[in-house]
Tab-separated table of N, CA, C and O in Angstrom:
chain	number	residue	atom	x	y	z
A	13	ILE	N	0.859	-1.179	0.000
A	13	ILE	CA	0.000	0.000	0.000
A	13	ILE	C	0.893	1.226	0.000
A	13	ILE	O	1.808	1.312	0.815
A	14	ILE	N	0.628	2.135	-0.922
A	14	ILE	CA	1.343	3.410	-0.922
A	14	ILE	C	0.321	4.532	-1.017
A	14	ILE	O	-0.778	4.352	-1.544
A	15	GLN	N	0.698	5.666	-0.501
A	15	GLN	CA	-0.111	6.869	-0.628
A	15	GLN	C	0.848	7.994	-0.950
A	15	GLN	O	1.835	8.213	-0.245
A	16	THR	N	0.579	8.671	-2.047
A	16	THR	CA	1.388	9.818	-2.411
A	16	THR	C	0.582	10.747	-3.314
A	16	THR	O	-0.302	10.291	-4.042
A	17	ASN	N	0.882	12.006	-3.239
A	17	ASN	CA	0.288	12.979	-4.148
A	17	ASN	C	1.249	13.308	-5.280
A	17	ASN	O	0.932	14.096	-6.147
A	18	ASP	N	2.415	12.687	-5.263
A	18	ASP	CA	3.468	12.925	-6.247
A	18	ASP	C	3.412	11.832	-7.316
A	18	ASP	O	3.777	10.682	-7.065
A	19	GLU	N	2.962	12.179	-8.500
A	19	GLU	CA	2.826	11.197	-9.572
A	19	GLU	C	4.183	10.579	-9.930
A	19	GLU	O	4.280	9.381	-10.201
A	20	GLY	N	5.230	11.366	-9.910
A	20	GLY	CA	6.572	10.856	-10.195
A	20	GLY	C	7.004	9.795	-9.202
A	20	GLY	O	7.613	8.786	-9.568
A	21	LYS	N	6.686	10.009	-7.936
A	21	LYS	CA	7.021	9.026	-6.898
A	21	LYS	C	6.239	7.729	-7.122
A	21	LYS	O	6.789	6.638	-6.992
A	22	ALA	N	4.972	7.853	-7.474
A	22	ALA	CA	4.155	6.662	-7.737
A	22	ALA	C	4.728	5.863	-8.902
A	22	ALA	O	4.828	4.633	-8.842
A	23	VAL	N	5.138	6.554	-9.954
A	23	VAL	CA	5.723	5.895	-11.123
A	23	VAL	C	7.028	5.191	-10.747
A	23	VAL	O	7.267	4.052	-11.138
A	24	THR	N	7.862	5.854	-9.970
A	24	THR	CA	9.127	5.260	-9.537
A	24	THR	C	8.895	3.985	-8.739
A	24	THR	O	9.563	2.971	-8.958
A	25	ILE	N	7.944	4.015	-7.834
A	25	ILE	CA	7.630	2.833	-7.025
A	25	ILE	C	7.124	1.695	-7.912
A	25	ILE	O	7.538	0.545	-7.754
A	26	LEU	N	6.251	2.008	-8.861
A	26	LEU	CA	5.748	0.972	-9.766
A	26	LEU	C	6.883	0.351	-10.575
A	26	LEU	O	6.942	-0.872	-10.741
A	27	GLN	N	7.769	1.185	-11.076
A	27	GLN	CA	8.878	0.663	-11.869
A	27	GLN	C	9.802	-0.217	-11.035
A	27	GLN	O	10.255	-1.267	-11.496
A	28	ARG	N	10.081	0.189	-9.818
A	28	ARG	CA	10.979	-0.595	-8.953
A	28	ARG	C	10.353	-1.908	-8.501
A	28	ARG	O	11.058	-2.890	-8.283
A	29	GLN	N	9.039	-1.916	-8.338
A	29	GLN	CA	8.350	-3.105	-7.819
A	29	GLN	C	7.648	-3.907	-8.917
A	29	GLN	O	6.878	-4.813	-8.625
A	30	ARG	N	7.900	-3.611	-10.179
A	30	ARG	CA	7.149	-4.190	-11.299
A	30	ARG	C	7.129	-5.717	-11.319
A	30	ARG	O	6.155	-6.308	-11.776
A	31	ASN	N	8.164	-6.365	-10.833
A	31	ASN	CA	8.196	-7.825	-10.853
A	31	ASN	C	7.431	-8.450	-9.696
A	31	ASN	O	7.213	-9.661	-9.683
A	32	LYS	N	7.019	-7.643	-8.737
A	32	LYS	CA	6.284	-8.143	-7.576
A	32	LYS	C	4.784	-7.841	-7.662
A	32	LYS	O	3.999	-8.429	-6.931
A	33	ILE	N	4.403	-6.918	-8.530
A	33	ILE	CA	3.013	-6.452	-8.614
A	33	ILE	C	2.230	-7.323	-9.586
A	33	ILE	O	2.630	-7.501	-10.727
A	34	ARG	N	1.098	-7.859	-9.119
A	34	ARG	CA	0.225	-8.657	-9.989
A	34	ARG	C	-1.003	-7.878	-10.420
A	34	ARG	O	-1.652	-8.221	-11.390
A	35	GLY	N	-1.344	-6.829	-9.683
A	35	GLY	CA	-2.493	-6.006	-10.010
A	35	GLY	C	-2.557	-4.824	-9.060
A	35	GLY	O	-1.964	-4.854	-7.984
A	36	ILE	N	-3.274	-3.782	-9.481
A	36	ILE	CA	-3.328	-2.552	-8.688
A	36	ILE	C	-4.761	-2.066	-8.558
A	36	ILE	O	-5.507	-2.025	-9.538
A	37	LEU	N	-5.134	-1.705	-7.326
A	37	LEU	CA	-6.355	-0.945	-7.075
A	37	LEU	C	-5.904	0.501	-6.938
A	37	LEU	O	-5.061	0.808	-6.104
A	38	LEU	N	-6.454	1.370	-7.740
A	38	LEU	CA	-5.973	2.738	-7.799
A	38	LEU	C	-7.099	3.719	-7.502
A	38	LEU	O	-8.152	3.667	-8.131
A	39	PHE	N	-6.873	4.564	-6.505
A	39	PHE	CA	-7.767	5.677	-6.224
A	39	PHE	C	-7.083	6.916	-6.809
A	39	PHE	O	-6.263	7.534	-6.141
A	40	PRO	N	-7.356	7.258	-8.064
A	40	PRO	CA	-6.549	8.265	-8.746
A	40	PRO	C	-6.768	9.711	-8.309
A	40	PRO	O	-5.910	10.542	-8.582
A	41	GLY	N	-7.870	10.010	-7.648
A	41	GLY	CA	-8.093	11.398	-7.230
A	41	GLY	C	-7.934	12.353	-8.391
A	41	GLY	O	-8.522	12.180	-9.447
A	42	ALA	N	-7.100	13.355	-8.206
A	42	ALA	CA	-6.884	14.362	-9.259
A	42	ALA	C	-6.221	13.772	-10.499
A	42	ALA	O	-6.344	14.300	-11.593
A	43	TRP	N	-5.536	12.649	-10.359
A	43	TRP	CA	-4.855	12.043	-11.504
A	43	TRP	C	-5.818	11.414	-12.503
A	43	TRP	O	-5.421	11.074	-13.602
A	44	GLN	N	-7.075	11.223	-12.128
A	44	GLN	CA	-7.993	10.564	-13.053
A	44	GLN	C	-8.210	11.394	-14.317
A	44	GLN	O	-8.664	10.875	-15.322
A	45	LYS	N	-7.846	12.657	-14.287
A	45	LYS	CA	-7.959	13.501	-15.478
A	45	LYS	C	-6.600	13.952	-16.002
A	45	LYS	O	-6.512	14.482	-17.095
A	46	SER	N	-5.536	13.728	-15.234
A	46	SER	CA	-4.236	14.260	-15.655
A	46	SER	C	-3.083	13.287	-15.476
A	46	SER	O	-1.939	13.673	-15.653
A	47	GLY	N	-3.347	12.047	-15.171
A	47	GLY	CA	-2.287	11.088	-14.861
A	47	GLY	C	-1.700	10.398	-16.071
A	47	GLY	O	-1.589	9.177	-16.099
A	48	PHE	N	-1.281	11.174	-17.070
A	48	PHE	CA	-0.771	10.583	-18.312
A	48	PHE	C	0.510	9.781	-18.107
A	48	PHE	O	0.688	8.731	-18.710
A	49	VAL	N	1.422	10.263	-17.263
A	49	VAL	CA	2.678	9.548	-17.017
A	49	VAL	C	2.388	8.225	-16.306
A	49	VAL	O	2.934	7.181	-16.671
A	50	LEU	N	1.520	8.262	-15.320
A	50	LEU	CA	1.144	7.048	-14.603
A	50	LEU	C	0.452	6.060	-15.544
A	50	LEU	O	0.745	4.865	-15.538
A	51	LYS	N	-0.445	6.556	-16.381
A	51	LYS	CA	-1.149	5.708	-17.350
A	51	LYS	C	-0.162	5.038	-18.295
A	51	LYS	O	-0.229	3.832	-18.540
A	52	ASP	N	0.762	5.815	-18.839
A	52	ASP	CA	1.758	5.254	-19.753
A	52	ASP	C	2.610	4.192	-19.067
A	52	ASP	O	2.910	3.153	-19.654
A	53	THR	N	2.988	4.439	-17.824
A	53	THR	CA	3.796	3.473	-17.069
A	53	THR	C	3.037	2.169	-16.872
A	53	THR	O	3.588	1.086	-17.087
A	54	LEU	N	1.776	2.260	-16.483
A	54	LEU	CA	0.970	1.054	-16.271
A	54	LEU	C	0.802	0.272	-17.567
A	54	LEU	O	0.861	-0.956	-17.577
A	55	GLU	N	0.625	0.978	-18.679
A	55	GLU	CA	0.488	0.301	-19.961
A	55	GLU	C	1.797	-0.362	-20.385
A	55	GLU	O	1.798	-1.491	-20.873
A	56	LEU	N	2.919	0.331	-20.205
A	56	LEU	CA	4.219	-0.229	-20.574
A	56	LEU	C	4.564	-1.461	-19.742
A	56	LEU	O	5.141	-2.424	-20.249
A	57	LEU	N	4.225	-1.427	-18.464
A	57	LEU	CA	4.539	-2.540	-17.578
A	57	LEU	C	3.510	-3.661	-17.658
A	57	LEU	O	3.700	-4.720	-17.079
A	58	SER	N	2.401	-3.411	-18.351
A	58	SER	CA	1.319	-4.398	-18.498
A	58	SER	C	0.797	-4.891	-17.153
A	58	SER	O	0.577	-6.079	-16.955
A	59	ILE	N	0.621	-3.971	-16.228
A	59	ILE	CA	0.078	-4.310	-14.915
A	59	ILE	C	-1.427	-4.054	-14.943
A	59	ILE	O	-1.855	-2.940	-15.219
A	60	PRO	N	-2.240	-5.086	-14.671
A	60	PRO	CA	-3.683	-4.850	-14.645
A	60	PRO	C	-4.046	-3.915	-13.482
A	60	PRO	O	-3.515	-4.057	-12.382
A	61	PHE	N	-4.937	-2.964	-13.766
A	61	PHE	CA	-5.354	-2.067	-12.696
A	61	PHE	C	-6.818	-1.705	-12.833
A	61	PHE	O	-7.381	-1.710	-13.922
A	62	ILE	N	-7.412	-1.419	-11.690
A	62	ILE	CA	-8.798	-0.971	-11.599
A	62	ILE	C	-8.783	0.381	-10.918
A	62	ILE	O	-8.095	0.562	-9.918
A	63	THR	N	-9.510	1.325	-11.483
A	63	THR	CA	-9.617	2.629	-10.842
A	63	THR	C	-10.921	2.705	-10.052
A	63	THR	O	-11.945	2.183	-10.474
A	64	ILE	N	-10.835	3.337	-8.904
A	64	ILE	CA	-12.005	3.567	-8.065
A	64	ILE	C	-12.175	5.071	-7.935
A	64	ILE	O	-11.274	5.767	-7.478
A	65	SER	N	-13.324	5.554	-8.378
A	65	SER	CA	-13.614	6.985	-8.324
A	65	SER	C	-14.789	7.225	-7.400
A	65	SER	O	-15.821	6.576	-7.525
A	66	LEU	N	-14.618	8.139	-6.479
A	66	LEU	CA	-15.689	8.438	-5.532
A	66	LEU	C	-16.558	9.592	-6.002
A	66	LEU	O	-17.621	9.816	-5.472
A	67	GLY	N	-16.099	10.335	-7.001
A	67	GLY	CA	-16.869	11.486	-7.441
A	67	GLY	C	-17.300	11.402	-8.885
A	67	GLY	O	-18.474	11.413	-9.199
A	68	GLU	N	-16.339	11.289	-9.793
A	68	GLU	CA	-16.674	11.277	-11.207
A	68	GLU	C	-15.814	10.253	-11.940
A	68	GLU	O	-14.793	9.814	-11.446
A	69	GLU	N	-16.261	9.896	-13.134
A	69	GLU	CA	-15.569	8.895	-13.946
A	69	GLU	C	-14.148	9.329	-14.266
A	69	GLU	O	-13.878	10.495	-14.487
A	70	ALA	N	-13.253	8.362	-14.322
A	70	ALA	CA	-11.876	8.632	-14.723
A	70	ALA	C	-11.832	8.835	-16.234
A	70	ALA	O	-12.406	8.060	-16.974
A	71	ASP	N	-11.190	9.913	-16.674
A	71	ASP	CA	-11.049	10.173	-18.102
A	71	ASP	C	-9.744	9.596	-18.630
A	71	ASP	O	-9.708	8.963	-19.666
A	72	VAL	N	-8.670	9.823	-17.925
A	72	VAL	CA	-7.345	9.415	-18.386
A	72	VAL	C	-7.018	8.006	-17.929
A	72	VAL	O	-6.653	7.154	-18.721
A	73	LEU	N	-7.131	7.756	-16.659
A	73	LEU	CA	-6.745	6.454	-16.103
A	73	LEU	C	-7.889	5.458	-16.218
A	73	LEU	O	-8.651	5.248	-15.282
A	74	GLN	N	-8.010	4.848	-17.358
A	74	GLN	CA	-9.024	3.831	-17.581
A	74	GLN	C	-8.368	2.468	-17.438
A	74	GLN	O	-7.547	2.082	-18.257
A	75	GLY	N	-8.694	1.760	-16.385
A	75	GLY	CA	-8.116	0.445	-16.158
A	75	GLY	C	-8.932	-0.642	-16.814
A	75	GLY	O	-9.744	-0.379	-17.703
A	76	ILE	N	-8.733	-1.881	-16.380
A	76	ILE	CA	-9.526	-2.983	-16.918
A	76	ILE	C	-10.974	-2.842	-16.477
A	76	ILE	O	-11.863	-3.418	-17.064
A	77	ASP	N	-11.170	-2.072	-15.444
A	77	ASP	CA	-12.509	-1.801	-14.944
A	77	ASP	C	-12.436	-0.472	-14.201
A	77	ASP	O	-11.408	-0.116	-13.646
A	78	ASN	N	-13.495	0.276	-14.245
A	78	ASN	CA	-13.545	1.557	-13.550
A	78	ASN	C	-14.803	1.567	-12.695
A	78	ASN	O	-15.902	1.420	-13.206
A	79	ILE	N	-14.616	1.710	-11.399
A	79	ILE	CA	-15.732	1.624	-10.462
A	79	ILE	C	-16.059	3.016	-9.950
A	79	ILE	O	-15.195	3.708	-9.416
A	80	LEU	N	-17.295	3.411	-10.140
A	80	LEU	CA	-17.788	4.677	-9.620
A	80	LEU	C	-18.757	4.333	-8.494
A	80	LEU	O	-19.837	3.803	-8.720
A	81	GLU	N	-18.328	4.573	-7.284
A	81	GLU	CA	-19.097	4.145	-6.105
A	81	GLU	C	-18.850	5.129	-4.973
A	81	GLU	O	-17.709	5.488	-4.703
A	82	GLU	N	-19.903	5.571	-4.331
A	82	GLU	CA	-19.776	6.529	-3.229
A	82	GLU	C	-19.279	5.887	-1.937
A	82	GLU	O	-18.610	6.520	-1.147
A	83	ASN	N	-19.602	4.614	-1.729
A	83	ASN	CA	-19.189	3.917	-0.515
A	83	ASN	C	-17.807	3.301	-0.741
A	83	ASN	O	-17.654	2.343	-1.496
A	84	ILE	N	-16.800	3.847	-0.088
A	84	ILE	CA	-15.419	3.423	-0.337
A	84	ILE	C	-15.188	1.957	0.031
A	84	ILE	O	-14.425	1.257	-0.640
A	85	TYR	N	-15.845	1.464	1.051
A	85	TYR	CA	-15.668	0.071	1.449
A	85	TYR	C	-16.279	-0.872	0.415
A	85	TYR	O	-15.679	-1.871	0.036
A	86	LYS	N	-17.458	-0.535	-0.055
A	86	LYS	CA	-18.110	-1.335	-1.090
A	86	LYS	C	-17.292	-1.281	-2.378
A	86	LYS	O	-17.103	-2.292	-3.048
A	87	ALA	N	-16.780	-0.106	-2.721
A	87	ALA	CA	-15.961	0.047	-3.925
A	87	ALA	C	-14.718	-0.821	-3.838
A	87	ALA	O	-14.352	-1.493	-4.806
A	88	GLY	N	-14.061	-0.838	-2.685
A	88	GLY	CA	-12.875	-1.662	-2.501
A	88	GLY	C	-13.175	-3.137	-2.644
A	88	GLY	O	-12.413	-3.891	-3.251
A	89	GLU	N	-14.293	-3.565	-2.080
A	89	GLU	CA	-14.690	-4.973	-2.170
A	89	GLU	C	-14.977	-5.370	-3.617
A	89	GLU	O	-14.510	-6.413	-4.094
A	90	ILE	N	-15.718	-4.532	-4.329
A	90	ILE	CA	-16.025	-4.794	-5.741
A	90	ILE	C	-14.724	-4.851	-6.543
A	90	ILE	O	-14.520	-5.747	-7.357
A	91	ALA	N	-13.846	-3.883	-6.312
A	91	ALA	CA	-12.591	-3.804	-7.056
A	91	ALA	C	-11.718	-5.024	-6.821
A	91	ALA	O	-11.147	-5.584	-7.771
A	92	LEU	N	-11.591	-5.459	-5.573
A	92	LEU	CA	-10.792	-6.647	-5.274
A	92	LEU	C	-11.325	-7.876	-5.980
A	92	LEU	O	-10.563	-8.662	-6.559
A	93	ASP	N	-12.643	-8.064	-5.954
A	93	ASP	CA	-13.250	-9.211	-6.631
A	93	ASP	C	-12.946	-9.177	-8.119
A	93	ASP	O	-12.567	-10.182	-8.720
A	94	ARG	N	-13.095	-8.015	-8.739
A	94	ARG	CA	-12.875	-7.912	-10.189
A	94	ARG	C	-11.400	-8.044	-10.548
A	94	ARG	O	-11.068	-8.633	-11.571
A	95	LEU	N	-10.534	-7.524	-9.700
A	95	LEU	CA	-9.094	-7.630	-9.972
A	95	LEU	C	-8.639	-9.080	-9.855
A	95	LEU	O	-7.900	-9.585	-10.706
A	96	ILE	N	-9.125	-9.784	-8.850
A	96	ILE	CA	-8.766	-11.187	-8.671
A	96	ILE	C	-9.242	-12.005	-9.877
A	96	ILE	O	-8.514	-12.867	-10.362
A	97	ASP	N	-10.432	-11.695	-10.376
A	97	ASP	CA	-10.955	-12.404	-11.535
A	97	ASP	C	-10.134	-12.149	-12.788
A	97	ASP	O	-10.080	-12.986	-13.699
A	98	SER	N	-9.471	-10.990	-12.873
A	98	SER	CA	-8.728	-10.630	-14.084
A	98	SER	C	-7.292	-11.131	-14.085
A	98	SER	O	-6.635	-11.125	-15.117
A	99	ILE	N	-6.800	-11.541	-12.925
A	99	ILE	CA	-5.390	-11.963	-12.840
A	99	ILE	C	-5.245	-13.416	-13.218
A	99	ILE	O	-5.976	-14.255	-12.916
């Protein structure tokens, strides 16, 4: 689990841990409309990811599934089930 507001830091962590990561649940926040570097990194590394948005649909970070859900616990549960099914 990581938390950062620095997109560069998130990309660095993904690149360093790429051989250990099987899938990602991503709460993109502000990056859902501007996370082009993160999106490119995820595509290059071929890491399956699901985005969870609490407010509006993700425009840039479109994963294998995009969950729009107000209840964060329910969203996490749905996302985990779908990510496990995709791996």
